[in-house]
Structures are given as C-alpha cells and as structure tokens.
CSV table of C-alpha atoms and ligand atoms in Angstrom, one decimal:
chain,number,residue,atom,x,y,z
A,1,UNK,CA,89.6,148.4,93.8
A,2,UNK,CA,90.3,144.8,93.1
A,3,UNK,CA,88.9,142.1,95.4
A,4,UNK,CA,91.5,140.7,97.8
A,5,UNK,CA,90.3,137.8,99.9
A,6,UNK,CA,92.9,138.5,102.7
A,7,UNK,CA,91.6,142.0,102.9
A,8,UNK,CA,87.9,142.2,102.0
A,9,UNK,CA,84.9,140.7,103.6
A,10,UNK,CA,83.0,137.9,101.8
A,11,UNK,CA,80.8,134.8,102.2
A,12,UNK,CA,82.2,131.2,101.5
A,13,UNK,CA,80.0,128.2,100.9
A,14,UNK,CA,80.3,124.9,102.7
A,15,UNK,CA,79.0,122.2,100.3
A,16,UNK,CA,79.0,119.5,103.0
A,17,UNK,CA,76.7,121.4,105.3
A,18,UNK,CA,75.0,123.6,102.6
A,19,UNK,CA,75.7,126.7,104.6
A,20,UNK,CA,77.7,129.8,104.5
A,21,UNK,CA,80.5,131.4,106.6
A,22,UNK,CA,81.2,135.1,106.8
A,23,UNK,CA,84.9,135.9,106.4
A,24,UNK,CA,86.0,139.3,107.8
A,25,UNK,CA,89.8,139.5,107.4
A,26,UNK,CA,89.9,143.2,107.8
A,27,UNK,CA,89.0,142.8,111.5
A,28,UNK,CA,92.5,141.3,112.1
A,29,UNK,CA,93.8,144.8,112.2
A,30,UNK,CA,91.8,145.8,115.2
A,31,UNK,CA,93.7,146.3,118.4
A,32,UNK,CA,93.8,143.3,120.9
A,33,UNK,CA,94.3,144.0,124.5
A,34,UNK,CA,93.2,140.6,125.8
A,35,UNK,CA,95.4,137.8,127.1
A,36,UNK,CA,98.1,136.4,124.9
A,37,UNK,CA,100.7,134.9,127.3
A,38,UNK,CA,101.3,131.1,127.6
A,39,UNK,CA,100.2,129.7,130.9
A,40,UNK,CA,102.1,127.0,132.7
A,41,UNK,CA,101.2,123.7,131.1
A,42,UNK,CA,100.0,121.2,133.6
A,43,UNK,CA,102.3,118.2,133.8
A,44,UNK,CA,100.3,115.0,133.3
A,45,UNK,CA,101.9,112.1,135.3
A,46,UNK,CA,102.4,108.9,133.0
A,47,UNK,CA,100.4,107.0,135.5
A,48,UNK,CA,97.8,107.9,138.0
A,49,UNK,CA,96.5,105.2,140.3
A,50,UNK,CA,93.1,107.0,140.6
A,51,UNK,CA,92.6,107.5,136.8
A,52,UNK,CA,90.0,104.9,135.6
A,53,UNK,CA,91.5,104.8,132.1
A,54,UNK,CA,95.0,103.7,133.2
A,55,UNK,CA,96.1,100.2,132.7
A,56,UNK,CA,95.2,97.7,135.7
A,57,UNK,CA,93.1,100.5,137.5
A,58,UNK,CA,89.5,99.9,138.6
A,59,UNK,CA,86.7,101.9,136.8
A,60,UNK,CA,83.6,103.6,138.3
A,61,UNK,CA,81.6,100.3,137.7
A,62,UNK,CA,84.1,98.1,139.7
A,63,UNK,CA,85.6,96.5,136.5
A,64,UNK,CA,89.5,96.3,136.4
A,65,UNK,CA,91.2,97.4,133.2
A,66,UNK,CA,93.5,95.1,131.6
A,67,UNK,CA,97.2,95.8,132.2
A,68,UNK,CA,97.4,96.8,128.5
A,69,UNK,CA,100.6,97.7,126.6
A,70,UNK,CA,99.1,99.2,123.4
A,71,UNK,CA,95.6,100.3,122.9
A,72,UNK,CA,92.5,99.1,125.1
A,73,UNK,CA,88.8,99.3,124.3
A,74,UNK,CA,86.0,98.8,126.9
A,75,UNK,CA,82.3,99.3,127.0
A,76,UNK,CA,81.4,102.9,128.2
A,77,UNK,CA,80.2,102.5,131.9
A,78,UNK,CA,77.9,105.5,131.3
A,79,UNK,CA,76.6,104.9,127.8
A,80,UNK,CA,74.4,107.5,126.1
A,81,UNK,CA,73.0,104.8,123.8
A,82,UNK,CA,72.0,101.3,124.9
A,83,UNK,CA,70.9,98.4,122.9
A,84,UNK,CA,67.7,96.8,124.3
A,85,UNK,CA,65.6,99.6,125.6
A,86,UNK,CA,62.0,100.4,125.6
A,87,UNK,CA,60.8,102.1,122.3
A,88,UNK,CA,58.7,105.3,122.5
A,89,UNK,CA,55.2,105.2,121.0
A,90,UNK,CA,54.7,107.2,117.7
A,91,UNK,CA,53.4,110.6,118.5
A,92,UNK,CA,51.6,111.4,115.1
A,93,UNK,CA,52.0,115.1,115.9
A,94,UNK,CA,54.4,117.0,113.5
A,95,UNK,CA,55.4,119.3,116.3
A,96,UNK,CA,56.2,116.6,118.9
A,97,UNK,CA,58.0,113.9,116.8
A,98,UNK,CA,59.7,111.2,118.5
A,99,UNK,CA,61.8,108.2,117.2
A,100,UNK,CA,63.5,105.2,118.7
A,101,UNK,CA,67.2,105.1,119.3
A,102,UNK,CA,69.4,102.2,120.0
A,103,UNK,CA,73.2,101.9,120.1
A,104,UNK,CA,76.4,101.0,121.8
A,105,UNK,CA,79.2,103.2,123.3
A,106,UNK,CA,82.8,102.2,123.7
A,107,UNK,CA,85.8,104.0,125.0
A,108,UNK,CA,89.2,103.4,123.5
A,109,UNK,CA,92.6,104.2,125.2
A,110,UNK,CA,95.4,105.1,122.7
A,111,UNK,CA,98.3,104.3,124.8
A,112,UNK,CA,99.2,102.9,128.3
A,113,UNK,CA,100.8,106.2,129.4
A,114,UNK,CA,98.6,109.1,130.2
A,115,UNK,CA,101.2,111.8,129.0
A,116,UNK,CA,101.7,110.4,125.6
A,117,UNK,CA,99.2,112.0,123.1
A,118,UNK,CA,99.1,111.1,119.4
A,119,UNK,CA,101.7,113.6,118.2
A,120,UNK,CA,104.2,112.3,120.9
A,121,UNK,CA,103.6,108.7,119.9
A,122,UNK,CA,106.0,106.7,117.7
A,123,UNK,CA,104.9,105.9,114.1
A,124,UNK,CA,104.1,102.3,115.1
A,125,UNK,CA,102.0,103.3,118.1
A,126,UNK,CA,99.9,105.6,115.8
A,127,UNK,CA,99.4,102.7,113.4
A,128,UNK,CA,98.2,100.6,116.3
A,129,UNK,CA,95.5,103.3,117.0
A,130,UNK,CA,94.4,103.3,113.3
A,131,UNK,CA,94.3,99.5,113.3
A,132,UNK,CA,92.2,99.4,116.5
A,133,UNK,CA,89.8,102.1,115.0
A,134,UNK,CA,89.4,99.8,112.1
A,135,UNK,CA,88.8,96.7,114.1
A,136,UNK,CA,86.2,98.4,116.2
A,137,UNK,CA,84.5,99.8,113.0
A,138,UNK,CA,84.5,96.3,111.4
A,139,UNK,CA,82.7,94.9,114.4
A,140,UNK,CA,80.2,97.6,115.1
A,141,UNK,CA,79.2,98.6,111.5
A,142,UNK,CA,77.5,95.2,111.0
A,143,UNK,CA,74.8,96.1,113.3
A,144,UNK,CA,74.6,99.9,113.3
A,145,UNK,CA,73.8,102.5,110.6
A,146,UNK,CA,76.4,104.8,112.0
A,147,UNK,CA,79.6,104.4,113.9
A,148,UNK,CA,81.0,107.7,115.1
A,149,UNK,CA,84.7,107.6,116.2
A,150,UNK,CA,85.5,110.8,118.0
A,151,UNK,CA,88.2,112.3,120.1
A,152,UNK,CA,87.5,115.1,122.5
A,153,UNK,CA,90.8,116.4,123.6
A,154,UNK,CA,91.6,118.9,126.4
A,155,UNK,CA,89.7,120.2,129.4
A,156,UNK,CA,88.7,123.3,127.3
A,157,UNK,CA,86.6,120.9,125.2
A,158,UNK,CA,84.9,119.4,128.3
A,159,UNK,CA,87.1,116.3,128.1
A,160,UNK,CA,86.8,114.6,131.5
A,161,UNK,CA,90.0,112.6,131.4
A,162,UNK,CA,93.6,113.6,130.2
A,163,UNK,CA,94.5,110.0,129.5
A,164,UNK,CA,94.8,109.8,125.5
A,165,UNK,CA,91.5,108.3,124.4
A,166,UNK,CA,88.6,108.4,122.0
A,167,UNK,CA,85.1,107.3,122.1
A,168,UNK,CA,83.0,105.2,119.8
A,169,UNK,CA,79.2,105.7,119.6
A,170,UNK,CA,77.3,103.3,117.2
A,171,UNK,CA,73.6,104.2,116.5
A,172,UNK,CA,70.7,102.6,114.8
A,173,UNK,CA,70.0,106.0,113.0
A,174,UNK,CA,72.0,108.7,111.1
A,175,UNK,CA,72.9,111.5,113.4
A,176,UNK,CA,72.3,115.1,112.2
A,177,UNK,CA,75.8,115.8,110.9
A,178,UNK,CA,76.0,112.5,109.0
A,179,UNK,CA,72.4,113.1,107.5
A,180,UNK,CA,73.5,116.5,106.3
A,181,UNK,CA,76.8,115.2,104.9
A,182,UNK,CA,75.1,112.2,103.2
A,183,UNK,CA,72.4,114.5,101.5
A,184,UNK,CA,74.8,117.1,100.3
A,185,UNK,CA,77.5,114.6,99.0
A,186,UNK,CA,74.6,112.6,97.2
A,187,UNK,CA,73.4,115.8,95.5
A,188,UNK,CA,76.7,116.7,94.3
A,189,UNK,CA,77.3,113.1,92.9
A,190,UNK,CA,74.0,113.2,91.1
A,191,UNK,CA,74.9,116.4,89.6
A,192,UNK,CA,78.6,116.0,88.7
A,193,UNK,CA,79.0,112.1,88.7
A,194,UNK,CA,82.0,112.3,91.0
A,195,UNK,CA,82.3,112.1,94.8
A,196,UNK,CA,82.4,115.8,96.1
A,197,UNK,CA,85.2,115.3,98.4
A,198,UNK,CA,87.4,113.4,95.8
A,199,UNK,CA,87.0,116.5,93.5
A,200,UNK,CA,87.8,118.7,96.5
A,201,UNK,CA,91.0,116.8,97.6
A,202,UNK,CA,92.3,116.9,94.0
A,203,UNK,CA,91.6,120.7,93.7
A,204,UNK,CA,93.2,121.5,97.0
A,205,UNK,CA,96.2,119.3,96.1
A,206,UNK,CA,96.7,121.3,93.0
A,207,UNK,CA,96.3,124.7,94.6
A,208,UNK,CA,98.3,123.9,97.8
A,209,UNK,CA,97.1,127.2,99.3
A,210,UNK,CA,95.2,125.5,102.1
A,211,UNK,CA,97.4,122.5,102.6
A,212,UNK,CA,99.1,121.7,105.8
A,213,UNK,CA,100.5,118.3,105.1
A,214,UNK,CA,100.3,116.2,101.9
A,215,UNK,CA,101.7,112.8,101.1
A,216,UNK,CA,101.1,110.1,98.4
A,217,UNK,CA,97.8,109.0,100.0
A,218,UNK,CA,96.5,111.8,102.2
A,219,UNK,CA,96.0,115.5,102.3
A,220,UNK,CA,95.3,117.7,105.4
A,221,UNK,CA,93.9,121.2,104.6
A,222,UNK,CA,92.2,124.2,106.4
A,223,UNK,CA,89.0,123.8,104.4
A,224,UNK,CA,88.0,126.8,102.3
A,225,UNK,CA,84.7,127.0,104.3
A,226,UNK,CA,86.3,126.5,107.7
A,227,UNK,CA,84.5,128.1,110.6
A,228,UNK,CA,87.1,127.4,113.5
A,229,UNK,CA,90.4,129.3,113.2
A,230,UNK,CA,92.6,126.2,112.7
A,231,UNK,CA,90.0,123.6,111.5
A,232,UNK,CA,91.4,120.8,109.5
A,233,UNK,CA,89.9,118.4,107.0
A,234,UNK,CA,91.9,115.2,106.5
A,235,UNK,CA,91.1,113.0,103.6
A,236,UNK,CA,92.5,110.3,101.3
A,237,UNK,CA,93.4,111.3,97.7
A,238,UNK,CA,91.8,108.2,96.1
A,239,UNK,CA,88.1,107.2,96.4
A,240,UNK,CA,87.8,105.5,99.8
A,241,UNK,CA,84.2,105.3,101.3
A,242,UNK,CA,85.0,104.0,104.9
A,243,UNK,CA,87.9,103.7,107.2
A,244,UNK,CA,87.7,99.9,106.9
A,245,UNK,CA,88.6,100.2,103.2
A,246,UNK,CA,92.1,101.8,103.6
A,247,UNK,CA,95.1,99.6,102.6
A,248,UNK,CA,98.2,98.8,104.6
A,249,UNK,CA,100.1,101.3,102.7
A,250,UNK,CA,97.4,104.0,103.3
A,251,UNK,CA,97.4,103.3,107.1
A,252,UNK,CA,101.1,103.8,107.1
A,253,UNK,CA,100.9,107.2,105.3
A,254,UNK,CA,97.9,108.2,107.4
A,255,UNK,CA,100.0,107.6,110.5
A,256,UNK,CA,102.7,109.9,109.1
A,257,UNK,CA,100.3,112.6,108.1
A,258,UNK,CA,98.6,112.6,111.5
A,259,UNK,CA,101.9,112.7,113.4
A,260,UNK,CA,103.0,115.7,111.2
A,261,UNK,CA,99.9,117.9,111.3
A,262,UNK,CA,99.2,117.1,115.1
A,263,UNK,CA,102.7,118.1,115.9
A,264,UNK,CA,102.2,121.4,114.1
A,265,UNK,CA,98.9,121.8,116.1
A,266,UNK,CA,100.8,121.4,119.4
A,267,UNK,CA,103.5,123.7,118.1
A,268,UNK,CA,101.3,126.6,117.2
A,269,UNK,CA,100.8,127.7,120.7
A,270,UNK,CA,103.2,125.3,122.5
A,271,UNK,CA,100.4,123.5,124.2
A,272,UNK,CA,98.8,120.1,123.9
A,273,UNK,CA,96.3,121.4,121.2
A,274,UNK,CA,92.7,120.9,122.2
A,275,UNK,CA,90.1,119.8,119.6
A,276,UNK,CA,87.1,117.6,118.9
A,277,UNK,CA,87.8,115.3,115.9
A,278,UNK,CA,85.9,112.5,114.3
A,279,UNK,CA,85.7,110.2,111.2
A,280,UNK,CA,83.0,110.3,108.7
A,281,UNK,CA,82.5,107.6,106.1
A,282,UNK,CA,79.7,106.1,104.3
A,283,UNK,CA,76.7,104.9,106.5
A,284,UNK,CA,76.8,101.1,107.5
A,285,UNK,CA,74.5,98.5,108.8
A,286,UNK,CA,71.9,97.8,106.1
A,287,UNK,CA,73.6,100.6,103.9
A,288,UNK,CA,76.7,98.3,103.6
A,289,UNK,CA,74.5,96.7,100.8
A,290,UNK,CA,73.3,100.0,99.2
A,291,UNK,CA,75.1,102.3,96.7
A,292,UNK,CA,77.1,104.8,98.8
A,293,UNK,CA,79.5,105.8,96.0
A,294,UNK,CA,78.8,109.5,96.6
A,295,UNK,CA,80.8,109.2,100.1
A,296,UNK,CA,84.4,110.0,100.5
A,297,UNK,CA,86.0,109.1,103.9
A,298,UNK,CA,87.3,112.1,105.8
A,299,UNK,CA,88.1,113.3,109.3
A,300,UNK,CA,87.1,116.7,110.7
A,301,UNK,CA,89.3,118.5,113.4
A,302,UNK,CA,87.5,121.3,115.2
A,303,UNK,CA,90.0,123.1,117.6
A,304,UNK,CA,88.7,126.0,119.7
A,305,UNK,CA,91.9,128.0,120.1
A,306,UNK,CA,92.2,131.4,118.4
A,307,UNK,CA,95.1,133.5,119.6
A,308,UNK,CA,97.0,131.6,122.3
A,309,UNK,CA,97.0,128.6,124.6
A,310,UNK,CA,94.0,130.1,126.5
A,311,UNK,CA,92.2,132.5,124.2
A,312,UNK,CA,89.6,130.6,122.4
A,313,UNK,CA,86.9,131.3,119.8
A,314,UNK,CA,83.4,131.3,121.0
A,315,UNK,CA,80.6,130.4,118.6
A,316,UNK,CA,78.2,132.8,120.2
A,317,UNK,CA,76.3,135.9,119.3
A,318,UNK,CA,76.2,136.4,115.5
A,319,UNK,CA,77.4,132.7,115.1
A,320,UNK,CA,74.4,131.4,117.1
A,321,UNK,CA,71.8,133.7,115.9
A,322,UNK,CA,72.8,134.2,112.3
A,323,UNK,CA,75.7,132.3,110.8
A,324,UNK,CA,79.5,131.4,111.5
A,325,UNK,CA,82.1,134.1,111.1
A,326,UNK,CA,85.8,134.2,111.1
A,327,UNK,CA,88.6,136.8,110.7
A,328,UNK,CA,91.7,134.9,109.8
A,329,UNK,CA,91.2,133.3,106.4
A,330,UNK,CA,91.6,129.7,105.8
A,331,UNK,CA,94.6,130.4,103.6
A,332,UNK,CA,96.3,132.4,106.4
A,333,UNK,CA,95.6,129.7,109.0
A,334,UNK,CA,97.0,127.0,106.6
A,335,UNK,CA,100.1,129.0,106.1
A,336,UNK,CA,100.8,129.5,109.7
A,337,UNK,CA,100.4,125.7,110.4
A,338,UNK,CA,102.4,124.7,107.3
A,339,UNK,CA,105.3,126.9,108.3
A,340,UNK,CA,105.7,125.6,111.8
A,341,UNK,CA,108.5,123.1,112.8
A,342,UNK,CA,107.9,119.4,112.3
A,343,UNK,CA,109.7,118.6,115.5
A,344,UNK,CA,107.4,118.6,118.5
A,345,UNK,CA,108.2,121.6,121.0
A,346,UNK,CA,108.5,119.1,123.9
A,347,UNK,CA,111.1,117.0,122.0
A,348,UNK,CA,113.1,120.0,121.0
A,349,UNK,CA,112.8,121.5,124.5
A,350,UNK,CA,114.3,118.2,125.9
A,351,UNK,CA,117.2,118.4,123.3
A,352,UNK,CA,118.2,122.0,123.5
A,353,UNK,CA,116.7,123.1,126.9
A,354,UNK,CA,115.1,126.2,125.3
A,355,UNK,CA,111.8,126.6,123.3
B,1,LIG,P1,85.6,112.0,127.8
B,1,LIG,O1,86.8,112.3,128.6
B,1,LIG,O2,85.7,112.4,126.4
B,1,LIG,O3,84.3,112.5,128.5
B,1,LIG,O4,85.5,110.4,127.8
B,1,LIG,C1,85.6,109.7,128.9
B,1,LIG,C2,84.7,108.5,128.8
B,1,LIG,O5,84.9,107.4,129.6
B,1,LIG,C3,83.2,109.1,129.3
B,1,LIG,O6,82.3,108.8,128.3
B,1,LIG,C4,83.8,106.9,130.3
B,1,LIG,C5,82.9,108.2,130.6
B,1,LIG,O7,81.5,107.8,130.5
B,1,LIG,N1,84.3,106.4,131.5
B,1,LIG,C6,83.9,105.0,131.9
B,1,LIG,O8,83.2,104.4,131.1
B,1,LIG,N2,84.2,104.5,133.1
B,1,LIG,C7,85.0,105.1,134.0
B,1,LIG,O9,85.2,104.6,135.0
B,1,LIG,C8,85.4,106.6,133.8
B,1,LIG,C9,85.0,107.2,132.5
C-alpha cells in the first residue's frame, strides 16, 4: 500500500518550535453526533455607552477616551507589565530561579464602531491599523527587547470586550515563544545560510497546496505543521525582519491579504471567527544593533474552531500530556478556506437577503 497523507497517520515536524504534531486523517471517518448547528449570532451595537473602549467613553480608571475616528491607543489600565518596579533578589537555586521583568502594556482600538471587525473594514481602514501597529512598534522597540502585538478575538478565546482591538505588551526579556523561535531560526540560518521562513515561504508559494491567499508580497498558508484546525501563518515573500521594515507597497498588499483571508475565516462557519493572533519579528531594544538576519517577520493566527461556530478543538488529554494531534490535514484545511467566497457573508446577506 502506498502512503497517502490524507489517509494515513504520520508525524510532522514544526521547525519553529522544534516539536512534532501527530496527524491522524483516518479519524475524520468516525461518526460525529455532536452539535453542528449555527447558533444565533449576537448582534453587537456599533456604540455602547457602557463599553470602556468606545470613543468618548470613560474607562475603569476614570480617564475619558478621545472621540476617535480611526484607531486609538491607550496605556492598559490593568497592565501585566510595569516599568519601574522592585526587582527580585537572585535566588541562586536552580530549582527556584527568578528573574526581573519590566515592561509596558497598551491597548489599541482598530475602529470607532464596535461592530466593524477587520474583515468588515475598508481597505484604507485596515491600512490605518497596520500603520498604527508600526508607529507603536517604532516607539516601544527602542526601549524593549520584545514588543508583542496580539489580538485575542471572540468570547470563546476569553476576550473581555467585543470592540475590535488588540493589545501590545512590551517586555525587557524574550518571552518563551520568541526565545524558541529565535533559537530555531538561528540554528537553521547557521546550517543553511538562509532565513528559515524565507525558504518556507518560497517552497509554499511553489507548491500552493497549503496556500489560502497569495499576492505579490505576502502569502498566507495553513502551515505544514499546524496544530489548530485552521491555523494560519502569514508572511512576506522577501526577507523582512520586522514589521517596521515593510514598505508602503507591502503595507497595501498586506491589507489586501488580511481582508481576503479574514473574510474567508468568517465565511467558514458564518460567524465572526475567533482567534488569537500575533506578530513575531526580530528582537528589538539592544538587539536592534545585533545581527538578526536569521529572522523573518510573520504573524501566527490560532483559531480554536473545529466543526462549527460552537464546536471547538480542545488542546487537552494527549495534547497536554504527550503532543499536539489533529485529524484534518493542513492541506484539507487550506483547500476548504481557499475555496470559500471572497465576499463576506454579512455583505452578501445584506445584498441578497439569503445566506
Ligand atoms: P481583552 O479583551 O483582550 O481582554 O483586552 C481588553 C484590555 O483592555 C484588557 O487588557 C483593558 C484590559 O485590561 N482595559 C483597560 O485598560 N481599561 C478599561 O477600562 C477596560 C479594559
């Protein structure tokens, strides 16, 4: 019998995390008696006088938001990282290590209206978001080793507020994910003399099997080693180390790529697709002066949904105790997303009155 990756179980290697994922496509044939129906989507009002992220409203700390018309950035009123705090004494015990942590946390609203998420925004509004990400990065990267831009979207992801927003946490240290990614990209660069993810982007572009959206400057794929069913890796096709290095033309086509694949995300289960996403680029602060050529800018999208708007994948059991496992292959997930309409279901519903 010949090996068929859509039929036969196998392990796939994630070179960014130096870990393996178990792929078991034969399990897709098992009967499913769980919930598959689409629940009524909660209508989010464009403005809520009690929402602390809306323009002109008062936040928990008593500050009033600007009456913003585009994006709006403010210091998180409940920051997980602060700048001038007491440092812990060294422990000297290998089993009870402790290290100082300093940082800054900001919140960024994408749009003045609470019901306008990224895929529903105009091209220019998405460009505004990208520009603001870059401005905040430029400012925070001078003082901090790592600036993590992340969007936690949807109540299912524990997001506390439906208003379209992201957070930016800047830290004096490299967080775990960044440390892993830095080490593995460096090892690949030392071995092959090229940035790992630049090679990856070019191989994915040639194959097309896992591509969802591709344009002149960007490619969005379900990565070969994806653990979440509809995970996406978005990356530039030329060597770009940081978000602050993208050109005007690249910003423009990034906005187009985001609009397209985020629309497909929403269209998959006809719901505002929940996920956690974040940008990873070369470390900053003192590392702005070091050689970080092994880095390639990229964004990870980790959506939890599996079968419907409510049926999610849990990373529990074998995943927690042994290693990640998936049924649907990355190629099957990519094909599903690729074949979805490019018009948002809410827009087509408005036009035709039917889904
Ligand atoms: P999440 O919805 O992803 O939890 O992000 C909302 C953030 O906004 C959260 O970190 C902050 C919370 O601390 N926030 C304020 O800074 N001020 C407020 O008045 C409400 C929420």
